[in-house]
Short mmCIF file of C-alpha atoms in Angstrom, two decimals:
data_model
loop_
_atom_site.label_atom_id
_atom_site.label_comp_id
_atom_site.label_asym_id
_atom_site.label_seq_id
_atom_site.Cartn_x
_atom_site.Cartn_y
_atom_site.Cartn_z
CA UNK A 705 46.35 -44.57 -46.04
CA UNK A 706 49.55 -43.57 -43.97
CA UNK A 707 51.50 -46.70 -43.00
CA UNK A 708 51.07 -45.26 -38.97
CA UNK A 709 47.35 -44.55 -39.75
CA UNK A 710 46.93 -48.14 -40.76
CA UNK A 711 47.97 -49.39 -38.01
CA UNK A 712 45.09 -50.00 -34.91
CA UNK A 713 46.00 -46.75 -32.78
CA UNK A 714 46.18 -44.38 -35.89
CA UNK A 715 42.38 -44.69 -36.96
CA UNK A 716 41.71 -45.21 -33.03
CA UNK A 717 42.48 -41.61 -33.30
CA UNK A 718 41.08 -40.92 -37.15
CA UNK A 719 37.83 -41.85 -35.00
CA UNK A 720 36.54 -45.47 -35.83
CA UNK A 721 36.00 -47.93 -32.85
CA UNK A 722 36.62 -50.83 -34.44
CA UNK A 723 39.59 -50.19 -35.88
CA UNK A 724 40.53 -54.21 -37.37
CA UNK A 725 37.23 -53.51 -39.88
CA UNK A 726 37.56 -50.48 -40.69
CA UNK A 727 41.10 -51.35 -41.66
CA UNK A 728 39.40 -54.20 -44.08
CA UNK A 729 36.43 -51.28 -44.85
CA UNK A 730 38.66 -48.95 -46.31
CA UNK A 731 39.91 -51.52 -48.80
CA UNK A 732 41.55 -49.52 -52.17
CA UNK A 733 40.04 -46.34 -51.11
CA UNK A 734 42.66 -44.35 -52.28
CA UNK A 735 45.45 -43.21 -49.61
CA UNK A 736 44.70 -39.69 -48.65
CA UNK A 737 40.95 -40.58 -48.34
CA UNK A 738 41.47 -42.25 -45.83
CA UNK A 739 42.60 -39.76 -43.08
CA UNK A 740 39.26 -37.51 -44.14
CA UNK A 741 37.35 -39.70 -41.27
CA UNK A 742 39.27 -38.00 -38.76
CA UNK A 743 36.80 -35.18 -39.59
CA UNK A 744 33.51 -37.00 -40.11
CA UNK A 745 31.18 -37.23 -36.34
CA UNK A 746 30.47 -41.08 -36.86
CA UNK A 747 33.73 -42.37 -38.73
CA UNK A 748 32.67 -45.74 -38.53
CA UNK A 749 29.01 -44.67 -39.99
CA UNK A 750 30.73 -42.63 -42.99
CA UNK A 751 32.96 -45.05 -44.12
CA UNK A 752 29.87 -47.85 -43.83
CA UNK A 753 28.16 -45.44 -45.97
CA UNK A 754 31.09 -44.38 -48.53
CA UNK A 755 31.33 -47.79 -49.44
CA UNK A 756 27.72 -48.55 -49.93
CA UNK A 757 28.24 -45.24 -52.84
CA UNK A 758 31.64 -46.29 -53.88
CA UNK A 759 28.99 -49.19 -55.26
CA UNK A 760 25.63 -48.06 -55.76
CA UNK A 761 27.49 -44.79 -58.10
CA UNK A 762 31.14 -45.50 -58.86
CA UNK A 763 31.77 -43.01 -61.36
CA UNK A 764 29.96 -40.49 -58.93
CA UNK A 765 31.86 -41.11 -55.82
CA UNK A 766 35.07 -41.27 -58.48
CA UNK A 767 35.01 -38.03 -59.37
CA UNK A 768 34.48 -36.69 -55.61
CA UNK A 769 37.55 -38.37 -54.63
CA UNK A 770 39.36 -36.20 -57.60
CA UNK A 771 39.48 -33.79 -54.96
CA UNK A 772 39.85 -34.00 -51.31
CA UNK A 773 38.03 -31.35 -50.97
CA UNK A 774 34.85 -32.55 -51.87
CA UNK A 775 35.94 -36.55 -50.59
CA UNK A 776 35.89 -34.38 -47.37
CA UNK A 777 32.62 -32.81 -47.43
CA UNK A 778 30.75 -35.92 -48.47
CA UNK A 779 32.89 -37.86 -46.12
CA UNK A 780 31.98 -35.65 -43.21
CA UNK A 781 27.91 -35.72 -44.48
CA UNK A 782 28.00 -39.23 -44.47
CA UNK A 783 29.44 -39.32 -40.36
CA UNK A 784 26.78 -36.99 -39.77
CA UNK A 785 23.70 -37.77 -41.13
CA UNK A 786 22.52 -41.57 -41.97
CA UNK A 787 19.82 -40.31 -44.14
CA UNK A 788 21.26 -38.07 -46.26
CA UNK A 789 23.86 -40.54 -46.81
CA UNK A 790 20.23 -43.17 -47.66
CA UNK A 791 19.28 -39.89 -49.71
CA UNK A 792 22.37 -39.56 -51.60
CA UNK A 793 21.75 -43.32 -52.20
CA UNK A 794 18.64 -43.32 -53.80
CA UNK A 795 18.91 -40.28 -56.05
CA UNK A 796 23.26 -40.31 -56.80
CA UNK A 797 22.99 -37.68 -58.78
CA UNK A 798 22.20 -35.22 -56.05
CA UNK A 799 25.85 -36.06 -55.18
CA UNK A 800 27.25 -33.12 -57.97
CA UNK A 801 26.39 -30.77 -54.80
CA UNK A 802 29.48 -31.77 -53.29
CA UNK A 803 31.91 -31.34 -55.20
CA UNK A 804 32.30 -27.17 -55.75
CA UNK A 805 32.53 -25.12 -51.88
CA UNK A 806 30.17 -24.74 -50.04
CA UNK A 807 29.01 -21.13 -50.04
CA UNK A 808 26.41 -19.03 -47.33
CA UNK A 809 22.93 -20.78 -47.24
CA UNK A 810 20.11 -20.25 -50.53
CA UNK A 811 18.20 -17.02 -50.00
CA UNK A 812 14.45 -17.07 -50.04
CA UNK A 813 14.89 -16.57 -53.74
CA UNK A 814 16.80 -18.53 -54.71
CA UNK A 815 14.76 -21.52 -53.03
CA UNK A 816 11.46 -20.15 -54.41
CA UNK A 817 12.81 -20.29 -57.80
CA UNK A 818 14.20 -24.12 -58.06
CA UNK A 819 11.19 -25.34 -55.34
CA UNK A 820 8.97 -23.34 -57.69
CA UNK A 821 9.97 -25.29 -60.55
CA UNK A 822 8.24 -29.12 -58.60
CA UNK A 823 7.14 -30.02 -62.01
CA UNK A 824 5.11 -32.63 -59.46
CA UNK A 825 5.25 -33.86 -55.37
CA UNK A 826 8.12 -36.26 -55.96
CA UNK A 827 9.70 -33.75 -57.69
CA UNK A 828 9.29 -31.28 -54.57
CA UNK A 829 10.25 -33.21 -52.19
CA UNK A 830 13.84 -34.30 -54.35
CA UNK A 831 14.54 -31.17 -54.17
CA UNK A 832 13.86 -30.48 -51.37
CA UNK A 833 16.24 -33.02 -49.96
CA UNK A 834 18.21 -31.08 -51.73
CA UNK A 835 18.79 -27.88 -50.71
CA UNK A 836 18.73 -29.08 -46.99
CA UNK A 837 21.37 -31.25 -48.13
CA UNK A 838 23.07 -27.88 -49.57
CA UNK A 839 22.96 -26.36 -45.83
CA UNK A 840 24.04 -28.92 -44.12
CA UNK A 841 27.28 -29.48 -46.01
CA UNK A 842 27.56 -25.64 -45.10
CA UNK A 843 26.63 -26.20 -41.83
CA UNK A 844 28.90 -29.26 -41.63
CA UNK A 845 32.13 -26.95 -43.04
CA UNK A 846 31.67 -24.23 -40.27
CA UNK A 847 35.06 -24.61 -37.90
CA UNK A 848 32.19 -22.93 -35.43
CA UNK A 849 28.46 -24.53 -35.36
CA UNK A 850 27.52 -23.04 -32.64
CA UNK A 851 28.15 -19.83 -34.78
CA UNK A 852 26.26 -20.69 -37.53
CA UNK A 853 23.02 -21.65 -36.09
CA UNK A 854 20.81 -18.48 -36.47
CA UNK A 855 21.51 -19.27 -40.81
CA UNK A 856 21.18 -22.31 -40.67
CA UNK A 857 17.59 -22.01 -39.11
CA UNK A 858 16.85 -19.01 -40.93
CA UNK A 859 17.56 -20.81 -44.41
CA UNK A 860 15.16 -23.79 -43.08
CA UNK A 861 12.63 -21.96 -41.88
CA UNK A 862 12.85 -20.05 -45.57
CA UNK A 863 13.50 -23.70 -47.05
CA UNK A 864 10.40 -23.98 -45.95
CA UNK A 865 8.56 -20.85 -47.21
CA UNK A 866 9.81 -22.12 -50.15
CA UNK A 867 8.88 -25.20 -49.99
CA UNK A 868 5.53 -24.40 -48.80
CA UNK A 869 4.71 -22.16 -52.15
CA UNK A 870 6.12 -24.90 -54.68
CA UNK A 871 3.18 -27.51 -52.65
CA UNK A 872 0.46 -23.87 -53.32
CA UNK A 873 1.20 -23.90 -56.84
CA UNK A 874 0.54 -28.08 -57.18
CA UNK A 875 -2.28 -27.92 -55.47
CA UNK A 876 -3.84 -25.25 -57.11
CA UNK A 877 -3.11 -26.42 -60.62
CA UNK A 878 -4.43 -30.22 -59.13
CA UNK A 879 -8.32 -27.84 -57.76
CA UNK A 880 -11.50 -29.62 -59.00
CA UNK A 881 -12.66 -26.13 -58.66
CA UNK A 882 -13.40 -23.43 -61.95
CA UNK A 883 -9.71 -22.21 -63.02
CA UNK A 884 -10.56 -18.93 -63.15
CA UNK A 885 -12.21 -19.06 -59.42
CA UNK A 886 -8.61 -21.08 -57.86
CA UNK A 887 -6.65 -18.41 -59.57
CA UNK A 888 -9.16 -15.26 -57.61
CA UNK A 889 -8.78 -16.47 -54.35
CA UNK A 890 -6.05 -15.36 -52.17
CA UNK A 891 -4.51 -17.50 -49.66
CA UNK A 892 -2.13 -16.35 -47.12
CA UNK A 893 -0.01 -19.39 -45.13
CA UNK A 894 0.81 -17.70 -41.09
CA UNK A 895 4.35 -19.08 -40.37
CA UNK A 896 4.01 -20.42 -36.69
CA UNK A 897 6.70 -20.45 -34.14
CA UNK A 898 9.97 -22.03 -35.40
CA UNK A 899 8.73 -21.71 -38.73
CA UNK A 900 7.90 -17.88 -38.44
CA UNK A 901 10.55 -17.35 -36.68
CA UNK A 902 13.04 -18.40 -38.81
CA UNK A 903 14.40 -20.46 -36.19
CA UNK A 904 13.29 -23.64 -37.51
CA UNK A 905 14.61 -27.35 -36.40
CA UNK A 906 15.98 -29.91 -39.37
CA UNK A 907 13.40 -31.93 -39.09
CA UNK A 908 10.47 -30.26 -36.46
CA UNK A 909 5.92 -29.71 -37.33
CA UNK A 910 5.95 -26.53 -39.24
CA UNK A 911 3.28 -24.51 -37.55
CA UNK A 912 0.73 -22.17 -40.37
CA UNK A 913 -2.68 -20.89 -39.63
CA UNK A 914 -4.78 -19.96 -43.05
CA UNK A 915 -5.78 -16.64 -44.27
CA UNK A 916 -8.57 -16.77 -47.06
CA UNK A 917 -9.62 -13.91 -50.20
CA UNK A 918 -11.60 -13.24 -52.42
CA UNK A 919 -12.44 -10.75 -54.91
CA UNK A 920 -14.97 -9.32 -56.74
CA UNK A 921 -15.28 -12.60 -59.19
CA UNK A 922 -15.92 -15.11 -56.33
CA UNK A 923 -17.35 -14.89 -53.43
CA UNK A 924 -16.26 -14.57 -49.00
CA UNK A 925 -18.19 -17.90 -49.06
CA UNK A 926 -16.98 -20.01 -52.50
CA UNK A 927 -13.00 -18.14 -51.19
CA UNK A 928 -12.94 -19.84 -48.01
CA UNK A 929 -14.15 -23.10 -49.63
CA UNK A 930 -11.26 -23.34 -52.45
CA UNK A 931 -8.76 -22.60 -50.03
CA UNK A 932 -10.15 -25.31 -47.53
CA UNK A 933 -9.55 -26.96 -50.63
CA UNK A 934 -6.25 -25.95 -50.98
CA UNK A 935 -4.71 -25.67 -47.47
CA UNK A 936 -5.44 -29.85 -47.72
CA UNK A 937 -4.34 -30.71 -50.83
CA UNK A 938 -0.57 -28.86 -50.23
CA UNK A 939 -0.69 -29.90 -46.87
CA UNK A 940 -0.58 -33.74 -49.00
CA UNK A 941 1.66 -32.78 -50.66
CA UNK A 942 4.32 -32.80 -48.06
CA UNK A 943 3.63 -35.28 -46.37
CA UNK A 944 0.84 -38.18 -47.43
CA UNK A 945 1.71 -41.08 -49.36
CA UNK A 946 3.92 -41.07 -52.38
CA UNK A 947 7.08 -42.63 -53.81
CA UNK A 948 9.52 -40.27 -51.93
CA UNK A 949 9.36 -39.76 -48.04
CA UNK A 950 6.87 -37.42 -46.76
CA UNK A 951 9.08 -33.94 -45.34
CA UNK A 952 7.74 -32.77 -42.22
CA UNK A 953 4.56 -32.74 -40.58
CA UNK A 954 1.91 -29.56 -41.54
CA UNK A 955 0.26 -28.58 -38.16
CA UNK A 956 -2.80 -26.17 -38.31
CA UNK A 957 -3.56 -26.53 -34.40
CA UNK A 958 -2.63 -23.62 -33.52
CA UNK A 959 -5.51 -21.57 -35.57
CA UNK A 960 -8.91 -20.91 -33.99
CA UNK A 961 -10.31 -23.10 -32.29
CA UNK A 962 -7.44 -25.74 -32.77
CA UNK A 963 -7.68 -28.70 -34.28
CA UNK A 964 -12.24 -27.66 -33.89
CA UNK A 965 -11.98 -25.07 -34.81
CA UNK A 966 -12.87 -23.78 -39.01
CA UNK A 967 -8.99 -25.25 -41.03
CA UNK A 968 -9.39 -21.49 -42.67
CA UNK A 969 -10.88 -17.92 -42.46
CA UNK A 970 -11.12 -14.69 -43.85
CA UNK A 971 -9.21 -12.48 -41.81
CA UNK A 972 -12.55 -10.55 -40.28
CA UNK A 973 -13.06 -14.14 -38.87
CA UNK A 974 -9.58 -13.99 -37.53
CA UNK A 975 -9.79 -10.80 -35.62
CA UNK A 976 -13.17 -11.73 -34.80
CA UNK A 977 -11.87 -14.54 -32.97
CA UNK A 978 -8.83 -12.82 -31.45
CA UNK A 979 -11.17 -10.14 -29.86
CA UNK A 980 -13.42 -12.45 -28.10
CA UNK A 981 -12.05 -15.78 -26.86
CA UNK A 982 -8.16 -16.34 -27.40
CA UNK A 983 -6.43 -17.34 -24.20
CA UNK A 984 -3.38 -16.22 -22.97
CA UNK A 985 -0.92 -18.73 -24.74
CA UNK A 986 -2.61 -17.80 -28.39
CA UNK A 987 -1.66 -14.42 -27.63
CA UNK A 988 1.79 -15.66 -26.82
CA UNK A 989 2.58 -18.31 -30.13
CA UNK A 990 1.30 -14.74 -32.11
CA UNK A 991 4.64 -13.59 -31.34
CA UNK A 992 6.69 -14.97 -34.41
CA UNK A 993 3.48 -15.41 -36.15
CA UNK A 994 5.64 -13.88 -40.34
CA UNK A 995 4.20 -14.64 -43.14
CA UNK A 996 5.32 -17.41 -44.63
CA UNK A 997 4.08 -18.67 -47.94
CA UNK A 998 0.82 -17.57 -50.53
CA UNK A 999 -0.42 -13.65 -50.32
CA UNK A 1000 2.27 -12.07 -48.38
CA UNK A 1001 0.07 -9.33 -48.74
CA UNK A 1002 -3.17 -10.80 -47.53
CA UNK A 1003 -0.08 -12.35 -45.04
CA UNK A 1004 0.67 -8.78 -44.41
CA UNK A 1005 -2.81 -7.39 -43.58
CA UNK A 1006 -3.47 -9.98 -40.83
CA UNK A 1007 -0.52 -9.24 -38.85
CA UNK A 1008 -1.19 -5.44 -39.08
CA UNK A 1009 -5.16 -7.15 -37.61
CA UNK A 1010 -3.91 -9.36 -34.82
CA UNK A 1011 -0.52 -6.99 -34.23
CA UNK A 1012 -2.46 -4.71 -31.64
CA UNK A 1013 -4.07 -7.79 -30.00
CA UNK A 1014 -1.09 -9.58 -29.12
CA UNK A 1015 0.67 -6.19 -27.67
CA UNK A 1016 -2.51 -4.85 -25.83
CA UNK A 1017 -3.15 -9.10 -24.14
CA UNK A 1018 -0.26 -8.86 -21.13
CA UNK A 1019 -3.11 -6.06 -19.20
CA UNK A 1020 -5.27 -9.15 -18.97
CA UNK A 1021 -6.37 -9.89 -15.26
CA UNK A 1022 -4.28 -12.73 -13.96
CA UNK A 1023 -2.76 -12.00 -17.30
CA UNK A 1024 0.84 -14.02 -16.05
CA UNK A 1025 0.00 -16.60 -14.46
CA UNK A 1026 -2.53 -17.45 -17.24
CA UNK A 1027 1.47 -18.45 -19.28
CA UNK A 1028 2.98 -20.01 -16.50
CA UNK A 1029 -0.18 -22.53 -15.87
CA UNK A 1030 -0.09 -23.16 -19.95
CA UNK A 1031 4.16 -23.37 -18.84
CA UNK A 1032 3.78 -25.68 -16.11
CA UNK A 1033 0.96 -28.64 -17.66
CA UNK A 1034 3.88 -29.02 -20.96
CA UNK A 1035 5.79 -29.63 -17.86
CA UNK A 1036 3.87 -31.82 -16.33
CA UNK A 1037 3.28 -34.34 -19.67
CA UNK A 1038 6.24 -34.83 -20.03
CA UNK A 1039 6.73 -38.96 -19.77
CA UNK A 1040 9.00 -39.52 -16.55
CA UNK A 1041 11.13 -41.33 -17.80
CA UNK A 1042 12.59 -38.42 -20.43
CA UNK A 1043 12.67 -35.72 -18.10
CA UNK A 1044 16.18 -35.41 -17.91
CA UNK A 1045 16.59 -36.04 -21.26
CA UNK A 1046 14.36 -33.86 -22.44
CA UNK A 1047 16.43 -30.79 -24.66
CA UNK A 1048 13.19 -28.72 -25.50
CA UNK A 1049 10.41 -29.32 -23.28
CA UNK A 1050 11.93 -31.18 -20.26
CA UNK A 1051 13.75 -28.73 -16.92
CA UNK A 1052 16.52 -26.20 -18.15
CA UNK A 1053 15.51 -26.63 -22.25
CA UNK A 1054 14.74 -24.86 -24.68
CA UNK A 1055 11.74 -23.57 -23.96
CA UNK A 1056 11.52 -22.81 -20.51
CA UNK A 1057 15.08 -19.99 -22.72
CA UNK A 1058 12.23 -18.57 -25.10
CA UNK A 1059 9.61 -19.38 -22.43
CA UNK A 1060 11.10 -16.49 -19.93
CA UNK A 1061 12.26 -13.82 -23.19
CA UNK A 1062 8.79 -14.36 -24.27
CA UNK A 1063 7.07 -13.34 -21.27
CA UNK A 1064 9.01 -10.50 -21.04
CA UNK A 1065 8.77 -9.55 -24.58
CA UNK A 1066 4.49 -9.26 -23.79
CA UNK A 1067 5.37 -6.94 -20.41
CA UNK A 1068 7.65 -4.74 -21.96
CA UNK A 1069 5.99 -4.87 -25.18
CA UNK A 1070 3.24 -2.90 -24.35
CA UNK A 1071 4.65 0.10 -24.18
CA UNK A 1072 8.69 -0.41 -25.95
CA UNK A 1073 8.20 -1.56 -29.87
CA UNK A 1074 11.48 -2.39 -29.96
CA UNK A 1075 11.18 -6.01 -27.65
CA UNK A 1076 8.65 -6.79 -30.00
CA UNK A 1077 10.81 -9.29 -32.33
CA UNK A 1078 9.78 -12.79 -33.05
CA UNK A 1079 13.40 -14.80 -33.12
CA UNK A 1080 14.73 -16.00 -29.97
CA UNK A 1081 18.04 -13.77 -29.91
CA UNK A 1082 17.12 -10.60 -31.11
CA UNK A 1083 14.32 -10.32 -28.61
CA UNK A 1084 16.61 -11.75 -26.37
CA UNK A 1085 19.73 -8.60 -27.30
CA UNK A 1086 16.47 -6.15 -27.38
CA UNK A 1087 15.60 -6.98 -23.57
CA UNK A 1088 19.15 -6.64 -22.44
CA UNK A 1089 19.33 -3.62 -24.09
CA UNK A 1090 15.95 -2.17 -23.23
CA UNK A 1091 17.00 -2.91 -19.01
CA UNK A 1092 14.28 -5.53 -18.31
CA UNK A 1093 17.65 -8.17 -18.74
CA UNK A 1094 20.89 -7.94 -17.28
CA UNK A 1095 24.16 -7.48 -20.62
CA UNK A 1096 25.94 -10.51 -18.52
CA UNK A 1097 22.88 -12.70 -17.76
CA UNK A 1098 21.03 -12.08 -21.64
CA UNK A 1099 25.28 -12.89 -22.90
CA UNK A 1100 24.88 -16.98 -21.14
CA UNK A 1101 20.98 -18.01 -22.16
CA UNK A 1102 21.98 -15.78 -25.01
CA UNK A 1103 25.23 -18.77 -25.41
CA UNK A 1104 22.80 -21.62 -22.75
CA UNK A 1105 20.63 -20.81 -26.02
CA UNK A 1106 22.84 -21.48 -28.95
CA UNK A 1107 24.77 -24.41 -26.96
CA UNK A 1108 21.03 -26.23 -26.64
CA UNK A 1109 19.87 -25.76 -29.97
CA UNK A 1110 23.27 -27.23 -31.51
CA UNK A 1111 21.91 -30.43 -29.83
CA UNK A 1112 18.70 -30.37 -31.32
CA UNK A 1113 19.98 -30.14 -35.03
CA UNK A 1114 23.12 -32.88 -35.41
CA UNK A 1115 20.52 -35.51 -32.96
CA UNK A 1116 18.02 -34.23 -35.70
CA UNK A 1117 20.21 -34.28 -38.25
CA UNK A 1118 21.82 -37.91 -38.18
CA UNK A 1119 18.09 -39.56 -38.56
CA UNK A 1120 16.36 -36.09 -40.31
CA UNK A 1121 14.05 -37.05 -37.59
CA UNK A 1122 12.03 -34.73 -35.03
CA UNK A 1123 13.60 -36.08 -31.88
CA UNK A 1124 14.36 -33.85 -29.14
CA UNK A 1125 15.98 -36.46 -26.21
CA UNK A 1126 19.32 -36.47 -25.54
CA UNK A 1127 21.12 -39.45 -25.76
CA UNK A 1128 21.47 -41.82 -23.29
CA UNK A 1129 24.38 -44.79 -24.74
CA UNK A 1130 27.75 -43.10 -24.03
CA UNK A 1131 29.19 -44.60 -27.43
CA UNK A 1132 25.82 -42.25 -28.81
CA UNK A 1133 27.08 -39.07 -26.59
CA UNK A 1134 31.54 -39.12 -28.11
CA UNK A 1135 29.37 -39.41 -31.59
CA UNK A 1136 26.70 -35.56 -30.90
CA UNK A 1137 30.22 -34.61 -28.94
CA UNK A 1138 32.16 -35.03 -32.34
CA UNK A 1139 29.62 -33.67 -34.77
CA UNK A 1140 29.11 -29.90 -32.64
CA UNK A 1141 33.13 -29.82 -31.39
CA UNK A 1142 31.76 -28.96 -27.87
CA UNK A 1143 33.49 -31.59 -26.28
CA UNK A 1144 36.10 -34.42 -27.54
CA UNK A 1145 34.34 -37.37 -25.93
CA UNK A 1146 31.06 -38.36 -24.31
CA UNK A 1147 32.07 -37.13 -20.44
CA UNK A 1148 33.12 -33.45 -21.84
CA UNK A 1149 30.04 -32.89 -23.07
CA UNK A 1150 27.37 -34.59 -20.94
CA UNK A 1151 29.30 -32.15 -18.26
CA UNK A 1152 28.16 -29.15 -20.59
CA UNK A 1153 24.91 -30.11 -21.03
CA UNK A 1154 24.29 -30.33 -17.41
CA UNK A 1155 26.20 -27.30 -16.57
CA UNK A 1156 23.67 -25.41 -19.07
CA UNK A 1157 20.69 -26.94 -17.57
CA UNK A 1158 21.50 -26.59 -14.59
CA UNK A 1159 22.29 -22.16 -16.04
CA UNK A 1160 18.71 -21.81 -17.55
CA UNK A 1161 16.93 -23.57 -14.40
CA UNK A 1162 18.16 -20.80 -11.73
#
């Protein structure tokens, strides 16, 4: 480091909160590396993890230090995510991912090829986290990360789909049923919620519905039995016990009858349920349904059969009231001490944005196919184009939505944990401000957050 930057004032300007400790920790770090910590969300954390990696994988880190850009990418990752730092410490061979300039996030085809080559549960999970690292590196390299939300969320959803395809292959290979019958059993995995809309978080439950079918060589009952075993097995692959930590919960509770219903149904059984018994909120949930993994043709058949029922649901008696009542019940169940810091469910949070857009879609989508869009921002744009919401209101709503999603992404990236709570500690808010590049300090980000909540509530 230069003489100026190694002073207390210089280290504070780089973002270190404990300049004396930082000066000692920098030690024999190459002089051109020190200034790179200014670009880390949490320079203190980045330096601590950087030194751990230098001890654990000295050769790999030295190779990165040979390129200022590569070292900068490593420091950005370590400053934004201690969980990815832990991953790199466990798997230092993955440091090689940081040598090259990040291109665009990987495509669904690329992810499918790389995850599909997994040979075991642990291998699949390591490959998943390596792809997550690639996405995070690209995300953190963006000068305006709020504008990259769509691409990041879509890549994360594609990664979830590729992971489920890889898990399904492993489940088929380990099945106790006759190999020919397993091969003849078709299983479609329908993505719901953010996975279905290609707007997934860094860490989120992946909501799914399972649809099964057989052919002339396997009966319907047998196909459902085999598909049920496969669904349970692939759940264990992504979230069961193994050497590598679980990836995320696989949640099938949006299926007909919820947790009390059959895990896997035929297409005909799904249609019969939605025609006779489904509640209004279930049709709202189906707005985001998309074939995510497994048999795509069967998944497309599911959407074709369910779609007309979704768009006819708004004609039900008291439809709007019932959907609004469901939203109120969600709000009522927020713990009192979380109500004012809930990014997702609280007043002025993400769910208020999504709820408003989905209700408008269901009401107007019955007669206007242009608003039948899965992802939130595309649906909002279509509603504005159709005149169902003012353009200025739509632009403001879109900006608020992106702001809230970026906060959510950065909070979850830090520990790769499923959280939707704004921190209360000023130091953590300062780090979040640096991570989002939306403000220079805790006070500025807090003001933006409060102003956003107020606009969304109004």
